[in-house]
PDB file of C-alpha atoms in Angstrom:
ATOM      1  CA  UNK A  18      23.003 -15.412-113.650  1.00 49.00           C
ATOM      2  CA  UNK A  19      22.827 -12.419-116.130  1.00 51.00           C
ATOM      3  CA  UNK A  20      25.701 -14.125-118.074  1.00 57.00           C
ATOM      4  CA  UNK A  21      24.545 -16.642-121.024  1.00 62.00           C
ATOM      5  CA  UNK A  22      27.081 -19.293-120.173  1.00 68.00           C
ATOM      6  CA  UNK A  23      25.834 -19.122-116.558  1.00 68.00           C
ATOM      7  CA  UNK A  24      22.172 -19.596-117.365  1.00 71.00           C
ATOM      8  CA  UNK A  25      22.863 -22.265-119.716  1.00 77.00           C
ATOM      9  CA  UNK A  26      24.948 -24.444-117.261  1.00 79.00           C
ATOM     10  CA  UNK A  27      21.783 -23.811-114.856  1.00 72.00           C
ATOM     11  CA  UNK A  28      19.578 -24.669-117.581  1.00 79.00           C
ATOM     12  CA  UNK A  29      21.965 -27.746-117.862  1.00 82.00           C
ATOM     13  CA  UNK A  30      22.053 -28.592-113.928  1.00 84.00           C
ATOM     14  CA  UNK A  31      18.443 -28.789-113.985  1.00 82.00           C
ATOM     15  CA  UNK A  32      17.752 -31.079-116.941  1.00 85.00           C
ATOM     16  CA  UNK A  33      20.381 -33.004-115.716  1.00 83.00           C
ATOM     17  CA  UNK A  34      18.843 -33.349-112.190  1.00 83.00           C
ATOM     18  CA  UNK A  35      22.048 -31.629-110.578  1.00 81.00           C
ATOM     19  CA  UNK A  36      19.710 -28.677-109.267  1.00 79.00           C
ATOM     20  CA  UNK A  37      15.466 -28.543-108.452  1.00 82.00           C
ATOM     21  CA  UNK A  38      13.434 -26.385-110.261  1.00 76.00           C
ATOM     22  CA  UNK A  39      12.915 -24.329-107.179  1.00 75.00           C
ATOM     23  CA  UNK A  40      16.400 -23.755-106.833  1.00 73.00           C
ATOM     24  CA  UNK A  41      16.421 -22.568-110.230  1.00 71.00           C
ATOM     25  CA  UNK A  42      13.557 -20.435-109.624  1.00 65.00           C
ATOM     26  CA  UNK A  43      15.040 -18.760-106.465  1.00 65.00           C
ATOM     27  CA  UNK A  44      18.200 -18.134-109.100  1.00 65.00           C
ATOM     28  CA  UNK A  45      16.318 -16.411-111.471  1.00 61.00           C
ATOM     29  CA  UNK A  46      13.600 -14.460-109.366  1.00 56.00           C
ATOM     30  CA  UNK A  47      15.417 -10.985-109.873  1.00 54.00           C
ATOM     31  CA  UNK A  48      16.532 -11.974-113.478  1.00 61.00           C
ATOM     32  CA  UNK A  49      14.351  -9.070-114.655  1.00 64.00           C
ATOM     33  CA  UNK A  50      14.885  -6.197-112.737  1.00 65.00           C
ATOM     34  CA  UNK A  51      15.593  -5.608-108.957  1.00 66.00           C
ATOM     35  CA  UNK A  52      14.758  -3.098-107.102  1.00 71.00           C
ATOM     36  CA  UNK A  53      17.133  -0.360-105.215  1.00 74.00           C
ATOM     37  CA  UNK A  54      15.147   0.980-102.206  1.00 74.00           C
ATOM     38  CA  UNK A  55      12.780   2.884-104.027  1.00 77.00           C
ATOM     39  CA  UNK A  56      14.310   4.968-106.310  1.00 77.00           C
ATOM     40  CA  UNK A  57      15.864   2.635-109.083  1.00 74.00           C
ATOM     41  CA  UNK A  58      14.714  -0.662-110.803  1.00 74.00           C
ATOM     42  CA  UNK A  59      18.033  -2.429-111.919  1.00 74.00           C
ATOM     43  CA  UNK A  60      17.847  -4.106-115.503  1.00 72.00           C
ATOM     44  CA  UNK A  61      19.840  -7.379-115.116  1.00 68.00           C
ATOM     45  CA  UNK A  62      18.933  -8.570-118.135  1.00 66.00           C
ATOM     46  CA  UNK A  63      20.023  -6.279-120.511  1.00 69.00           C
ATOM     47  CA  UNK A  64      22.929  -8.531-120.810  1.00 69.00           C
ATOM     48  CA  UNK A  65      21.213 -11.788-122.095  1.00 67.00           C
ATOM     49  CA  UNK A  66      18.705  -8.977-124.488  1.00 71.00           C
ATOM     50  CA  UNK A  67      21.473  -6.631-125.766  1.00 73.00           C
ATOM     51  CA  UNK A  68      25.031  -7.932-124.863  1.00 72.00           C
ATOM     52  CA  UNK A  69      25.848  -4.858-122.965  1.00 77.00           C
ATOM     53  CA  UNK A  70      25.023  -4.655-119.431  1.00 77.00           C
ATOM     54  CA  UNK A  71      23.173  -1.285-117.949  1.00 81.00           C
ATOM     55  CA  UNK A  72      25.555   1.434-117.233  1.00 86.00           C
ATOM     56  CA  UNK A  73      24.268   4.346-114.087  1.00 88.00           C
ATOM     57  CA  UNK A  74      23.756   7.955-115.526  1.00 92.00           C
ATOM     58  CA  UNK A  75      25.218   9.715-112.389  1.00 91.00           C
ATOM     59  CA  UNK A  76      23.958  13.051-112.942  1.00 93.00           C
ATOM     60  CA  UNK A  77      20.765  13.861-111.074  1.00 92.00           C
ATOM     61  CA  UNK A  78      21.302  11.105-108.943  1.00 93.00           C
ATOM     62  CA  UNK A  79      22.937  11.240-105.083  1.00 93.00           C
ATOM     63  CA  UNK A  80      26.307   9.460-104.468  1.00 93.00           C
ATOM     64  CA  UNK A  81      24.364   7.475-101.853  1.00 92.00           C
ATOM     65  CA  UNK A  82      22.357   6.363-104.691  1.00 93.00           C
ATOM     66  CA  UNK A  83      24.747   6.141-107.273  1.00 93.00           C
ATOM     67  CA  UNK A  84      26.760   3.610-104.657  1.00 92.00           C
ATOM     68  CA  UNK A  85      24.022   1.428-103.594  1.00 89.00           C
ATOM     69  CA  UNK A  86      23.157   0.871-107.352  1.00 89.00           C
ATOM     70  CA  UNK A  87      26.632  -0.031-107.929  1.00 89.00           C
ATOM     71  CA  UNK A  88      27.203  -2.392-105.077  1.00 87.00           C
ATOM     72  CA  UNK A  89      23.454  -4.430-106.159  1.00 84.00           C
ATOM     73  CA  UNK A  90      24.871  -4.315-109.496  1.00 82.00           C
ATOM     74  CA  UNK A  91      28.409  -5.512-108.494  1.00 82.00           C
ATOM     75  CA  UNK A  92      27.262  -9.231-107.248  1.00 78.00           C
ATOM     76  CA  UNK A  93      25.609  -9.814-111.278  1.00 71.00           C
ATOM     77  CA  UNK A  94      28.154  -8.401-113.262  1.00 66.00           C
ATOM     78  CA  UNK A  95      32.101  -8.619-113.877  1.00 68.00           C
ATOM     79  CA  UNK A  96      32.002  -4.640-115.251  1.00 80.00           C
ATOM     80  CA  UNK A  97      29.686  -2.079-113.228  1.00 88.00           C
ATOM     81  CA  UNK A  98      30.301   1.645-114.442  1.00 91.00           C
ATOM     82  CA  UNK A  99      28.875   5.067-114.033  1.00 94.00           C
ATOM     83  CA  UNK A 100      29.355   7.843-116.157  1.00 94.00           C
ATOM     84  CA  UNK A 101      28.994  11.468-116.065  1.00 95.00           C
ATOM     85  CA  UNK A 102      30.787  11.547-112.658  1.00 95.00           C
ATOM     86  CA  UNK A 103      32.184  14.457-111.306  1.00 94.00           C
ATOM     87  CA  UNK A 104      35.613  14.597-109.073  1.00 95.00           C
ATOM     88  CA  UNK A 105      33.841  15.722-105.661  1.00 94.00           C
ATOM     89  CA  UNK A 106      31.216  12.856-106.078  1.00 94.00           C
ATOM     90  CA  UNK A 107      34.133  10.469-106.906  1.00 94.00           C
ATOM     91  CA  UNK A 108      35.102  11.515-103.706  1.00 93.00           C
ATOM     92  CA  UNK A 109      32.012  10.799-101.662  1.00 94.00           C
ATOM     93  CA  UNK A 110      31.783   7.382-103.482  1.00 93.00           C
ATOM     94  CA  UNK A 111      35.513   6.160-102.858  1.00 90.00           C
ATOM     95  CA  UNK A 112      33.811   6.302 -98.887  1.00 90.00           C
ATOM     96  CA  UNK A 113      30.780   4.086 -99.941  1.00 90.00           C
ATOM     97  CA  UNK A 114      32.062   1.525-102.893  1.00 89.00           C
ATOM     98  CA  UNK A 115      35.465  -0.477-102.125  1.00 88.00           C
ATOM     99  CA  UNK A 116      37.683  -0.984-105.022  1.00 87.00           C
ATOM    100  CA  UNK A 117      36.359   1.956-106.993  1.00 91.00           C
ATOM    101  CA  UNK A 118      38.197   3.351-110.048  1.00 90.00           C
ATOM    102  CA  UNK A 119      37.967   6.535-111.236  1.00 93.00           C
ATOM    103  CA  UNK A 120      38.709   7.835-115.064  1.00 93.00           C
ATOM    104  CA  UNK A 121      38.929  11.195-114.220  1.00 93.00           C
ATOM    105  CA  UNK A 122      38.919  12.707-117.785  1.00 96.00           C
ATOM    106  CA  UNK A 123      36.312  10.245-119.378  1.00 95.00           C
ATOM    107  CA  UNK A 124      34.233  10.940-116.269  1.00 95.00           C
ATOM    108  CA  UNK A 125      33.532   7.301-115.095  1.00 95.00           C
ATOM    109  CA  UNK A 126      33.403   5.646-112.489  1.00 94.00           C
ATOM    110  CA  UNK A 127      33.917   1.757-112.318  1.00 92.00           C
ATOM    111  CA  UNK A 128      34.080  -1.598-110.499  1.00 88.00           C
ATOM    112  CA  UNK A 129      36.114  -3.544-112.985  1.00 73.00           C
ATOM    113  CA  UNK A 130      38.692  -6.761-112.793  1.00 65.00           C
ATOM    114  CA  UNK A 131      42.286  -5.341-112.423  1.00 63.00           C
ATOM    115  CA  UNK A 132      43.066  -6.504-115.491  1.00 65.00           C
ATOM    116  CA  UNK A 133      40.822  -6.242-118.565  1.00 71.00           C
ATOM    117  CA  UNK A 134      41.275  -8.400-121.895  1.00 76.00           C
ATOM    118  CA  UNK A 135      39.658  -7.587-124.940  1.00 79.00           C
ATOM    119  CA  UNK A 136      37.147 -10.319-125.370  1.00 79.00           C
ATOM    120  CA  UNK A 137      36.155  -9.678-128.728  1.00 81.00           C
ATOM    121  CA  UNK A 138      37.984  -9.608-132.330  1.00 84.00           C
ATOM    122  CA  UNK A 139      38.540  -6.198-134.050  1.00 90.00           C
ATOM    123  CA  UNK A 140      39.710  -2.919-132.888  1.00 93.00           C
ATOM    124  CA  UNK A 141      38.197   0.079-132.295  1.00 96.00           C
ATOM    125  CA  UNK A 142      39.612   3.398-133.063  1.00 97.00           C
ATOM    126  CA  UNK A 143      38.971   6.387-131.878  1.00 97.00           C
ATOM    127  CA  UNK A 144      40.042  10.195-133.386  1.00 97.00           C
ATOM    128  CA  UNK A 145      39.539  13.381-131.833  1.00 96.00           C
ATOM    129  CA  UNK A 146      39.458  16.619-133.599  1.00 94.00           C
ATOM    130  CA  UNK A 147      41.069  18.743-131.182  1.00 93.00           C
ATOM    131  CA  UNK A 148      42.187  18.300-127.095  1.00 95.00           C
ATOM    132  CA  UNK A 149      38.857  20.290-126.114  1.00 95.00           C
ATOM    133  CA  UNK A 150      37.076  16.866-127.297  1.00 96.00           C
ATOM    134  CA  UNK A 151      38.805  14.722-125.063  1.00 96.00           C
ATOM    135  CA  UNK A 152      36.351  14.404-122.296  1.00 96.00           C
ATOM    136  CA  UNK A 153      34.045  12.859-125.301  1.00 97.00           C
ATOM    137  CA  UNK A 154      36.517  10.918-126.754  1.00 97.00           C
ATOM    138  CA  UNK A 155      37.977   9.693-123.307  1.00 97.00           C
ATOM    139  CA  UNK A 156      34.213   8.760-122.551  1.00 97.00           C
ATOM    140  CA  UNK A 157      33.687   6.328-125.660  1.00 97.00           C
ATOM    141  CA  UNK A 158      37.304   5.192-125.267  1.00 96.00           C
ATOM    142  CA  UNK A 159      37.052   3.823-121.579  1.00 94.00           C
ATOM    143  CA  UNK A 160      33.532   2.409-122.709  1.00 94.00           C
ATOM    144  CA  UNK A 161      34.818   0.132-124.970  1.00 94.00           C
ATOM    145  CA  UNK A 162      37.590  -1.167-123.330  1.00 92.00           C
ATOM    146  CA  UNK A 163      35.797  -1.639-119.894  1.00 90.00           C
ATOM    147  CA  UNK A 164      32.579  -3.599-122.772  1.00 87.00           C
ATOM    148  CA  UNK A 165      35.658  -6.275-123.835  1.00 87.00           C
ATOM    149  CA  UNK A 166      36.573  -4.106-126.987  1.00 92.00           C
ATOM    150  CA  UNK A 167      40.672  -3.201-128.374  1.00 93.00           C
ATOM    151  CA  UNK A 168      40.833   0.268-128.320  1.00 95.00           C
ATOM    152  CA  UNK A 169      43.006   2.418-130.074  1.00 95.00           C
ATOM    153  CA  UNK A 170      43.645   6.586-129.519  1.00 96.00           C
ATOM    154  CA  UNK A 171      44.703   9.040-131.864  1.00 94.00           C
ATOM    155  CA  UNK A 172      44.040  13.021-130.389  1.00 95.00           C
ATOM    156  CA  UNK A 173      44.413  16.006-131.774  1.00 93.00           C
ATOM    157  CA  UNK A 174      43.970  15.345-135.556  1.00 94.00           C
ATOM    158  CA  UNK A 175      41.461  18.060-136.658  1.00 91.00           C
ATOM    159  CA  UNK A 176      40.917  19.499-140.183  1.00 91.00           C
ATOM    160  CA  UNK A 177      42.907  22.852-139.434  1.00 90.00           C
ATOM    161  CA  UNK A 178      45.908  20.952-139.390  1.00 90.00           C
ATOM    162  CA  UNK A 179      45.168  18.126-141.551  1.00 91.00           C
ATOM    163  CA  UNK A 180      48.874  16.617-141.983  1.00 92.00           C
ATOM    164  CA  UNK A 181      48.660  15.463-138.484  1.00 92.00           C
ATOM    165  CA  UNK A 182      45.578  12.745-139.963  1.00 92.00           C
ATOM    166  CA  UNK A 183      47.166  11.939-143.382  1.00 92.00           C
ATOM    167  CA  UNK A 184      50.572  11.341-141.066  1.00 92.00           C
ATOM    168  CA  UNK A 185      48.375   8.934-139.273  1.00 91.00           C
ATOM    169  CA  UNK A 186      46.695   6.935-142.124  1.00 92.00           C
ATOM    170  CA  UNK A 187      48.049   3.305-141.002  1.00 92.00           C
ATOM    171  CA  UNK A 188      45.853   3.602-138.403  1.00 92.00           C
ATOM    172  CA  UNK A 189      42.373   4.039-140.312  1.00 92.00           C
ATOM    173  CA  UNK A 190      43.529   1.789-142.524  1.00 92.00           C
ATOM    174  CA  UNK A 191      43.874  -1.019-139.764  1.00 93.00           C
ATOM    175  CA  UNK A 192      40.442   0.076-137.929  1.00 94.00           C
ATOM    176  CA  UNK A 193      37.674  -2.478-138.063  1.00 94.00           C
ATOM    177  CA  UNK A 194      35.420   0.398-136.614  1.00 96.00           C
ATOM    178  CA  UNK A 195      36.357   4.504-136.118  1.00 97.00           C
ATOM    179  CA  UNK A 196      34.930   6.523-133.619  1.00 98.00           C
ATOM    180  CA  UNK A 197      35.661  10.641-134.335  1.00 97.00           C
ATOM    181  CA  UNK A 198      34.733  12.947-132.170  1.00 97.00           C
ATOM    182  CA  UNK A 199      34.493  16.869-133.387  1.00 96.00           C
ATOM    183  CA  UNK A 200      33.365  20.235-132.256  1.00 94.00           C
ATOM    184  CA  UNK A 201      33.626  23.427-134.322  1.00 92.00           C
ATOM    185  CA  UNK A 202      32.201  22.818-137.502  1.00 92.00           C
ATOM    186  CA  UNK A 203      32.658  19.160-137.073  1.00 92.00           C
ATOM    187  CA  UNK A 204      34.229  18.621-140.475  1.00 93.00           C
ATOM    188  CA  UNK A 205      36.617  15.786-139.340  1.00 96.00           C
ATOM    189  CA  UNK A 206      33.969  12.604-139.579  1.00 95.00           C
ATOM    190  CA  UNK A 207      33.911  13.141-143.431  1.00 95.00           C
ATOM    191  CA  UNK A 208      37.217  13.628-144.242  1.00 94.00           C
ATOM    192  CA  UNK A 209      37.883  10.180-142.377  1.00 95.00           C
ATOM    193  CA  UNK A 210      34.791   8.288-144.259  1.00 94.00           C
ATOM    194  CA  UNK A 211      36.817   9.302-147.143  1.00 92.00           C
ATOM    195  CA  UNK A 212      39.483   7.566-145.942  1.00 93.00           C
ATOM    196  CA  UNK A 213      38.103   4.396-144.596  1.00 92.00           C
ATOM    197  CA  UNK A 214      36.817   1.265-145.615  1.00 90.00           C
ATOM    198  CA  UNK A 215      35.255   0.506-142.597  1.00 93.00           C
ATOM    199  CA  UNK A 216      32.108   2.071-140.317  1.00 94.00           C
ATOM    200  CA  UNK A 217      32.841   5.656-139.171  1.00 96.00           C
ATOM    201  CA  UNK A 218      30.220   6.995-135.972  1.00 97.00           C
ATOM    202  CA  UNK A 219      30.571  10.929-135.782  1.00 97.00           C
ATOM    203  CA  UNK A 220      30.213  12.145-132.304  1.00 98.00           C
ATOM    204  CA  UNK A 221      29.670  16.505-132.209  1.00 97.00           C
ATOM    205  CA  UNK A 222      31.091  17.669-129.240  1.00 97.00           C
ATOM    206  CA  UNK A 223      29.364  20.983-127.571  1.00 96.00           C
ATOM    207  CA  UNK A 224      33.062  22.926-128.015  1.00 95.00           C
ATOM    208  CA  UNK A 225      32.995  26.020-130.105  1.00 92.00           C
ATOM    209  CA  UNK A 226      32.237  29.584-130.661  1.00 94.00           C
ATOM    210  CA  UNK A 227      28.604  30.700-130.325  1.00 92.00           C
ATOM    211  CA  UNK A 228      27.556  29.835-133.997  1.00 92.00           C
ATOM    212  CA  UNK A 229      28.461  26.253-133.119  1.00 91.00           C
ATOM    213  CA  UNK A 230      25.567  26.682-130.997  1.00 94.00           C
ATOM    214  CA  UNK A 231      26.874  24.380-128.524  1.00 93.00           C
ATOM    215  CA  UNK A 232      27.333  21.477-130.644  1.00 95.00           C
ATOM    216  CA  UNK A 233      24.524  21.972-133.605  1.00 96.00           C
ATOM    217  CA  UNK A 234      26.408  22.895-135.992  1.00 96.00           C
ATOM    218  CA  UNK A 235      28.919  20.060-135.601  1.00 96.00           C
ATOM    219  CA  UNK A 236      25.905  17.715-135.697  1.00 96.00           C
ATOM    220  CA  UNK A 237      24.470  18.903-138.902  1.00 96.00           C
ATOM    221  CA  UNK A 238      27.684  18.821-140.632  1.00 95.00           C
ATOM    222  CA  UNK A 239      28.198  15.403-139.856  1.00 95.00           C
ATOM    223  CA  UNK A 240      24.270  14.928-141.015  1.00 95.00           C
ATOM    224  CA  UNK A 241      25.061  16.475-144.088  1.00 94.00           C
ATOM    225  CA  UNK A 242      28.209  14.632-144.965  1.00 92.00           C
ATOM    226  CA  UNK A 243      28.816  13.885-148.305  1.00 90.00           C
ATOM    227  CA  UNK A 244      30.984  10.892-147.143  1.00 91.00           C
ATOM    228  CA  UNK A 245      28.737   7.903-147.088  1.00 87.00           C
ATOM    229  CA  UNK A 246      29.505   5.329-144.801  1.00 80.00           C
ATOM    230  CA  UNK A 247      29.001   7.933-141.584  1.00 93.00           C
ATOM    231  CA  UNK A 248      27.134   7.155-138.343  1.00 95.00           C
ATOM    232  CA  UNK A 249      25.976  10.003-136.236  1.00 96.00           C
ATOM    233  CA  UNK A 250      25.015  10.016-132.014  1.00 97.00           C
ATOM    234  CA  UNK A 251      23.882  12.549-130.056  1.00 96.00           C
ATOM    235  CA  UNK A 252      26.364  15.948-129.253  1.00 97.00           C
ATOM    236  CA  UNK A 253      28.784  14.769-126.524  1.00 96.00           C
ATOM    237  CA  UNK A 254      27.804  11.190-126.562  1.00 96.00           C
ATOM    238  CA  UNK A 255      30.649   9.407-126.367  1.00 96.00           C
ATOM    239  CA  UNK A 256      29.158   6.123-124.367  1.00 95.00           C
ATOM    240  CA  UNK A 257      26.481   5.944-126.657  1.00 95.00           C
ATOM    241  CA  UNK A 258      29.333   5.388-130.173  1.00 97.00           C
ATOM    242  CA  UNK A 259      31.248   3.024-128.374  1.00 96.00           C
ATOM    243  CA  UNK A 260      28.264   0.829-127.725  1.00 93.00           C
ATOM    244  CA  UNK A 261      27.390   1.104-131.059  1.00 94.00           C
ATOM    245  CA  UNK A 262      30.320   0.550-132.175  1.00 95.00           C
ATOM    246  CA  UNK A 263      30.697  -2.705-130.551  1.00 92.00           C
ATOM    247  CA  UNK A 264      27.372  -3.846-131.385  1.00 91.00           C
ATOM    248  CA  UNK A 265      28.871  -3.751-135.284  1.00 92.00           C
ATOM    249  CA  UNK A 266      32.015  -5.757-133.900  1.00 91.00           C
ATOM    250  CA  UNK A 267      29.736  -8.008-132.041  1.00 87.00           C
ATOM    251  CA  UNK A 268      27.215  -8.825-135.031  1.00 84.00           C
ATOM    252  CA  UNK A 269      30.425  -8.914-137.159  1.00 79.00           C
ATOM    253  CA  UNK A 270      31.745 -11.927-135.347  1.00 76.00           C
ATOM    254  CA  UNK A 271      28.232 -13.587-134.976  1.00 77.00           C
ATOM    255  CA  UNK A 272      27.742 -13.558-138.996  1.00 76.00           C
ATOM    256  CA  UNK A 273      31.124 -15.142-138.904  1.00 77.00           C
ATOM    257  CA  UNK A 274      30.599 -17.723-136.571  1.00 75.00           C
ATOM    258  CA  UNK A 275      27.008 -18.422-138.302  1.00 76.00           C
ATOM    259  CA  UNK A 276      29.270 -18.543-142.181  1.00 75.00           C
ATOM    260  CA  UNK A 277      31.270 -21.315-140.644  1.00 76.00           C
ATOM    261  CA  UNK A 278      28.663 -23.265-139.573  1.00 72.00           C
ATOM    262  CA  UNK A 279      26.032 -22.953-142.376  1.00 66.00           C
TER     263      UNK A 279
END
């Protein structure tokens, strides 16, 4: 019932006479949020809100808790994911949650369909600066394509070496949105804006020396860009650019929709 299409056709059933109002109302009764023992407060409707359903943080939490959020969230959603998983509490989940995959270098865990379609127009790219940055990259990459999006990887492309991303220039130019993820001194994110026509979101990744200060310095180079046109999330936050990054596909398409129909 967090799905739009589902609460419309209830909506439906009931003006229609199909369904009583207290059947709807025994539908909807956890809409909000329900509770997990007492520890977590599940937000089912972040879906209808935001078009993104809530994803578990696992770190700090058990895998006991981690897998009896996932199997309340399981019966709402087609897509429930956790990130920040390590491989030994993989472990203790694949014993708790059936048909439980494991990304093991983006770090997330997730009860998905076997087969996943893009569900929404545009494609998403994603460019890391070196293979230190992959967990990162990995991380936004899986996002998107478990949130509906078509994803598309290019690694290894930093500055240092910068005829591997001129090499590569087809596939900025075909982007409708690029994710690039750097450490160091984070200088790839600009030399893509000035490459692209389209959004660019800068992810710093905490890999470097010790005047990288664990992903500062990255950070404030991408602040400081003197591409315009750049986006910049948190050091190491690779879930948070790929659901940004699909919010700017997603409001893309709904402008669209609203041109054709105005």
């Amino acid at each position: 019932m967090t799905q739009p299409e589902a609460l419309r056709s209830l909506l439906e059933a009931v003006a229609n006479g199909k369904v009583t109002p207290e059947m709807a109302l025994d539908s909807l009764k956890d809409l909000t949020y329900e509770s997990v023992g007492d520890f977590a407060k599940i937000d089912h409707h972040r879906q209808l809100r935001t078009g993104f359903p809530e994803v578990i943080w696992g770190p700090g939490k058990t895998p006991d808790q981690i897998a009896q959020i996932m199997e309340v969230m399981r019966q709402r959603g087609s897509v429930v994911m956790a990130t920040r998983i390590s491989p030994d509490v993989y472990a203790a989940l694949q014993k708790k949650v059936r048909e439980l995959q494991y990304f093991e270098l983006a770090r997330i865990c997730a009860i998905n369909p076997s087969v996943i379609e893009p569900r929404f127009p545009g494609k998403i790219a994603i460019l890391s600066a070196g293979t230190a940055d992959l967990p990162v990259a990995e991380e936004a990459a899986v996002t998107a394509e478990l949130s509906g999006f078509l994803v598309q990887r290019l690694w290894d492309v930093g500055v240092a070496g910068i005829h591997r991303l001129l090499n590569n220039r087809h596939l900025i130019d075909s982007a409708s949105v690029l994710i690039v993820v750097a450490g160091m001194e984070g200088a790839l994110p600009s030399v893509v804006a000035g490459l692209a026509d389209c959004p660019v979101i800068g992810v710093p990744t905490s890999i470097g020396y010790g005047a990288s200060f664990s992903g500062l310095a990255p950070l404030l180079t991408m602040l400081n860009s003197c591409a315009a046109g750049i986006g910049v999330v948190n050091i190491d936050n690779g879930f948070g650019a790929a659901v940004l990054a699909g919010q700017i596909l997603r409001t893309s398409e709904k402008l669209r929709l609203a041109s054709k129909t105005s």
